[in-house]
Tab-separated table of C-alpha atoms in Angstrom:
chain	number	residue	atom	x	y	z
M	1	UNK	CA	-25.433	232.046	180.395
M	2	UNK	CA	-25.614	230.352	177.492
M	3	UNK	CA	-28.405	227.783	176.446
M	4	UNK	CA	-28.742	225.418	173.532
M	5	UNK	CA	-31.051	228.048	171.809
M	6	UNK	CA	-28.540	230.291	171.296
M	7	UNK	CA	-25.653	228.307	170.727
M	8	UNK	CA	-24.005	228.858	167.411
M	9	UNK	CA	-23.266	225.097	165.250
M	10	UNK	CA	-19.967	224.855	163.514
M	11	UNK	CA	-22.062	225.187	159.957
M	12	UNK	CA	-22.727	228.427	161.342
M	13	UNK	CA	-19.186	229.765	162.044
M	14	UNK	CA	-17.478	228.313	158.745
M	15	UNK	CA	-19.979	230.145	156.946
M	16	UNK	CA	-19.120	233.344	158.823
M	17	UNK	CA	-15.109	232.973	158.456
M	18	UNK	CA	-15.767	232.014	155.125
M	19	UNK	CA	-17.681	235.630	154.427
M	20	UNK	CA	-16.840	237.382	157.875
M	21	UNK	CA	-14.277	240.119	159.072
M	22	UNK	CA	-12.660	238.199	162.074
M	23	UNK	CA	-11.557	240.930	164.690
M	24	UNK	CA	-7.828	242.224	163.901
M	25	UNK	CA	-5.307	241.810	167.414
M	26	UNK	CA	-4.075	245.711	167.684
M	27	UNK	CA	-0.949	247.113	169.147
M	28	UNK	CA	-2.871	248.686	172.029
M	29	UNK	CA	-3.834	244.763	173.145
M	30	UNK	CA	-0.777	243.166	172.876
M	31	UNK	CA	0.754	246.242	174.664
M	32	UNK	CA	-1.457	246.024	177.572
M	33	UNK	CA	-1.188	242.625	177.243
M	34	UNK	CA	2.666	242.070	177.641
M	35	UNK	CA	2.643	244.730	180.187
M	36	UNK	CA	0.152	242.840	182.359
M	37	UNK	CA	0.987	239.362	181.615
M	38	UNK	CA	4.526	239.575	181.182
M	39	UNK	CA	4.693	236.414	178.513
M	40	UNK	CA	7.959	234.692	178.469
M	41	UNK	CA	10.119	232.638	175.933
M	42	UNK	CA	9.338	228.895	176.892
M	43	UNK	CA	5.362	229.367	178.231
M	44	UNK	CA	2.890	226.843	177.694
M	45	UNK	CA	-0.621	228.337	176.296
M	46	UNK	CA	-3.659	227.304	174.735
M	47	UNK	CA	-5.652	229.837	173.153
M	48	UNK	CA	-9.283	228.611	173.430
M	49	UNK	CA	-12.162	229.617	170.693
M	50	UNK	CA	-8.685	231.006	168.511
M	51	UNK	CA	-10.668	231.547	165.553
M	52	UNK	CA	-8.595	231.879	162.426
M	53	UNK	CA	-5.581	231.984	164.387
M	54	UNK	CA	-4.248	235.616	164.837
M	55	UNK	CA	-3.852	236.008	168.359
M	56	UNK	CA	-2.611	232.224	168.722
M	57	UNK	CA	0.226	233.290	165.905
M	58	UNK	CA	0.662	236.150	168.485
M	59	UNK	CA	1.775	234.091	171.227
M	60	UNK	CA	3.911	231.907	169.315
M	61	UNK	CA	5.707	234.968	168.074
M	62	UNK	CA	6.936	235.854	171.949
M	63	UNK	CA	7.799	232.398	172.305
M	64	UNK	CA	5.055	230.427	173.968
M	65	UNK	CA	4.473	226.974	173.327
M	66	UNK	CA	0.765	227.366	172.150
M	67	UNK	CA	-2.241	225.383	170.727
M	68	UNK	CA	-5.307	226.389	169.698
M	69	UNK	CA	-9.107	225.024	169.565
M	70	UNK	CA	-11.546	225.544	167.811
M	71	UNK	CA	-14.578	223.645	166.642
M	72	UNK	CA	-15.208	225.738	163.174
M	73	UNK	CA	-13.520	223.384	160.600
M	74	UNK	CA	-12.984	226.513	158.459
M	75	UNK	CA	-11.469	228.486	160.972
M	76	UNK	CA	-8.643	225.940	161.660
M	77	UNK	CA	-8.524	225.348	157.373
M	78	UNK	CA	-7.236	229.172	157.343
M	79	UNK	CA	-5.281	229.103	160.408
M	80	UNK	CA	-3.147	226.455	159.238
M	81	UNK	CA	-3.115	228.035	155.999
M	82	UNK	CA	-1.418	231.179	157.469
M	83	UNK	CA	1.534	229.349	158.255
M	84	UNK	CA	2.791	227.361	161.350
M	85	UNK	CA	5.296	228.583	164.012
M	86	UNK	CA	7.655	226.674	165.887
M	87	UNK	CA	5.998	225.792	168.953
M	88	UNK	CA	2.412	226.405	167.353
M	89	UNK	CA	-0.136	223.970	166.649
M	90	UNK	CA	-4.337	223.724	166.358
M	91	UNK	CA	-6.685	221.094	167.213
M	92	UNK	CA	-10.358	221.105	166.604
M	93	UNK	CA	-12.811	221.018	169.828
M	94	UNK	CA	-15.706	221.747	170.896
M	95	UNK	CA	-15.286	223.449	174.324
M	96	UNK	CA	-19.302	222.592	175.161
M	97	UNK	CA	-20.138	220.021	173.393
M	98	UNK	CA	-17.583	217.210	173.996
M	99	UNK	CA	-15.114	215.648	177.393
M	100	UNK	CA	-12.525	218.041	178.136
M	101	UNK	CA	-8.953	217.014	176.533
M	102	UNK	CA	-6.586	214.579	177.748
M	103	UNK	CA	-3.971	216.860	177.239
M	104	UNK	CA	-5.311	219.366	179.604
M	105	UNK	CA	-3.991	218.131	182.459
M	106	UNK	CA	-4.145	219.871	186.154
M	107	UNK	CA	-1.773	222.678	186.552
M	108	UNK	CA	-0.325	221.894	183.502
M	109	UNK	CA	-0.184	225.275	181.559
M	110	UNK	CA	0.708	228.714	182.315
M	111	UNK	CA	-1.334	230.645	180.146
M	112	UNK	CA	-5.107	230.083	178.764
M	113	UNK	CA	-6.610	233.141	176.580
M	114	UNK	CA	-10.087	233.371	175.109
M	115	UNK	CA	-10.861	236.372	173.170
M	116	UNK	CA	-14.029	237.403	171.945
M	117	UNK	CA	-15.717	233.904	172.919
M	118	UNK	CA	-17.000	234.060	176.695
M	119	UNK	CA	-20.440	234.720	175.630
M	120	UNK	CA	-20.870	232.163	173.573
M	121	UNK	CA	-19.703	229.470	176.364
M	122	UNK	CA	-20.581	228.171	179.844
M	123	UNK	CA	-18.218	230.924	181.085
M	124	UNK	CA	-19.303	229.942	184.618
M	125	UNK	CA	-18.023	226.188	184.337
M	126	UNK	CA	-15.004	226.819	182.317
M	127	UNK	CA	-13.502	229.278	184.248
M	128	UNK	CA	-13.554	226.690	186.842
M	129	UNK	CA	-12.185	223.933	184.479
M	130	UNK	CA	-9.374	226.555	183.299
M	131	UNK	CA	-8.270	227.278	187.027
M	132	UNK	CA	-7.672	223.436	187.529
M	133	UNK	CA	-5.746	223.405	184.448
M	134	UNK	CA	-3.095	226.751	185.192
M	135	UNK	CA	0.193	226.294	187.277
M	136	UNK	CA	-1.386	227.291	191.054
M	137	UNK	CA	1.777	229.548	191.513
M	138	UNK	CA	2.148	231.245	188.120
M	139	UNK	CA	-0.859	230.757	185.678
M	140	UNK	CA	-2.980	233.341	184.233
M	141	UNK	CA	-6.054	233.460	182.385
M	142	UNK	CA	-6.745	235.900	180.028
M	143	UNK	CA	-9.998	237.255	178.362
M	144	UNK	CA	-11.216	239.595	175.989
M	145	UNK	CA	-15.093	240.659	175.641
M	146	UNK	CA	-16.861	243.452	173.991
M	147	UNK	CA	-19.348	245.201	176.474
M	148	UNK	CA	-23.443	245.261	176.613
M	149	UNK	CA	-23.363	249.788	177.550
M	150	UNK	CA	-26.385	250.215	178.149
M	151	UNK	CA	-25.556	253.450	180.075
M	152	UNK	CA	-23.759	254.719	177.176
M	153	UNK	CA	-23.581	257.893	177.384
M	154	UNK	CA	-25.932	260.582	175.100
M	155	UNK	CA	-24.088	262.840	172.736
M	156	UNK	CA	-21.548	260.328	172.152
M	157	UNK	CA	-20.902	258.927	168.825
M	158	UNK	CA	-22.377	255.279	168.269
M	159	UNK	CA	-19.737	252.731	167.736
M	160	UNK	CA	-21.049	251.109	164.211
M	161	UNK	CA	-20.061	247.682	165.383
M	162	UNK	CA	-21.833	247.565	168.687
M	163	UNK	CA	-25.143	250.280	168.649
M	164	UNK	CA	-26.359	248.563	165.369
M	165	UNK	CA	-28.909	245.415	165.444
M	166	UNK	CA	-27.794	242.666	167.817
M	167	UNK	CA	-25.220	241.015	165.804
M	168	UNK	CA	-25.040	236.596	166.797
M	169	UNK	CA	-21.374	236.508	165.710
M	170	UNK	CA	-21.034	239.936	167.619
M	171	UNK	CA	-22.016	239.108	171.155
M	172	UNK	CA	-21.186	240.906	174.204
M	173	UNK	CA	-21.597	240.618	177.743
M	174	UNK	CA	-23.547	242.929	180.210
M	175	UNK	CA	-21.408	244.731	183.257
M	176	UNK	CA	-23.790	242.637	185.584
M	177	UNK	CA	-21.794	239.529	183.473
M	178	UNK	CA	-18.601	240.758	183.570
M	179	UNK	CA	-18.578	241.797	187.690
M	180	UNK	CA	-18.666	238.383	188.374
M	181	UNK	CA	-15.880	236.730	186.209
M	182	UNK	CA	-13.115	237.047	189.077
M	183	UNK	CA	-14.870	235.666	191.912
M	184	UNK	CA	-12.909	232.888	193.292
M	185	UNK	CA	-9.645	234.315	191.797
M	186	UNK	CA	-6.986	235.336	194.175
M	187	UNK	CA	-6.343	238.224	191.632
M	188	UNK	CA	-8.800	239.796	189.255
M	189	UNK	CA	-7.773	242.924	187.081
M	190	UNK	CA	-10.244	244.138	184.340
M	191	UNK	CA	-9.219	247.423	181.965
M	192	UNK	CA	-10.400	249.046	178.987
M	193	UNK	CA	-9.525	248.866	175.554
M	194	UNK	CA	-11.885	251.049	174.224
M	195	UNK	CA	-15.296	252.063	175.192
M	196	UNK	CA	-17.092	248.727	173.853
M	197	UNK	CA	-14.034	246.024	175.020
M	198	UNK	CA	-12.837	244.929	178.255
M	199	UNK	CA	-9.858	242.715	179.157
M	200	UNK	CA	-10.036	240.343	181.658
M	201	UNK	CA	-7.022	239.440	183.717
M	202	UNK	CA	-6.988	236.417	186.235
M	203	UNK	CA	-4.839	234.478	188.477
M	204	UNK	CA	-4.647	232.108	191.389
M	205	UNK	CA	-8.156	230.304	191.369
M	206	UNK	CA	-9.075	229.284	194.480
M	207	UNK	CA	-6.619	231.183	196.656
């Protein structure tokens, strides 16, 4: 879980986008995605920690009524500047650090996606604040994490990204971590995207 030693100050992450290689959204993802999901014309998202907007732009592209928060200043700066969709806006927050929204109201959205950013949060306490806020029949949260391997196993090639030096704007989450993630979920699907990521599919908290 996070603590205030680790956690990563908005300085911090407009210096990285400023100089940094945010993570591209492939075709295997959104396949696996819209095969899983199944997002509709007309679906209200918010796409939490959405960086410099790609997968955000993603979701307004099938349709979805979508905002996205962030609480990097420069992040937001060049997600704006690659050009607004209909149905697409951003809003700066910081998901720890400050009340949650007015405008996430209970059972009020249909989709919430966080990709890349559960390690850096109290995962714990927002996945409880994020089943409050999806539609108890038909909402589904949506994560994306790179994986701690320790049990990698020998002879295979090291993935440059992940077997380097621990990386701060790289961070990843142990198996033990992950197990966890769907308790309290009336459905919990995780699958691989590669060796080193793992999607995280939930719905019906509580049930």
């Amino acid at each position: 879980m996070m603590t205030d030693e680790l956690r990563l100050s908005p300085a911090d992450w407009d210096r990285w986008y400023r100089t940094g290689h945010p993570s591209v959204v492939s075709h295997k993802e959104c396949d696996r995605f819209y095969g899983r999901v199944a997002p509709r014309p007309g679906m209200t998202a918010v796409d939490l920690a959405c960086g410099s907007g790609q997968w955000t732009r993603q979701l307004a592209a099938w349709g979805l009524t979508v905002t996205g928060y962030d609480f990097s200043a420069e992040a937001l700066r060049q997600a704006n500047a690659a050009g607004l969709r209909d149905r697409l806006t951003y809003a700066r927050w910081d998901i720890d650090g400050e009340a949650i929204l007015r405008d996430l109201l209970p059972g009020s959205l249909n989709l919430v996606t966080c990709r890349f950013a559960l390690p850096y949060l109290a995962y714990a306490r927002l996945l409880t604040d994020v089943g409050r806020w999806l539609d108890p029949d038909s909402g589904t949260f949506y994560a994306l994490v790179r994986v701690d391997r320790q049990d990698a196993d020998e002879g295979q090639a090291a993935d440059t990204e992940q077997d380097a030096a621990p990386d701060p704007f790289h961070r990843r989450l142990t198996e033990e971590q992950i197990e966890p993630l769907g308790y309290g979920w009336a459905h919990c699907e995780m699958y691989s995207l590669s060796r080193r990521h793992r999607a995280i599919v939930l719905r019906g908290y509580g049930g």
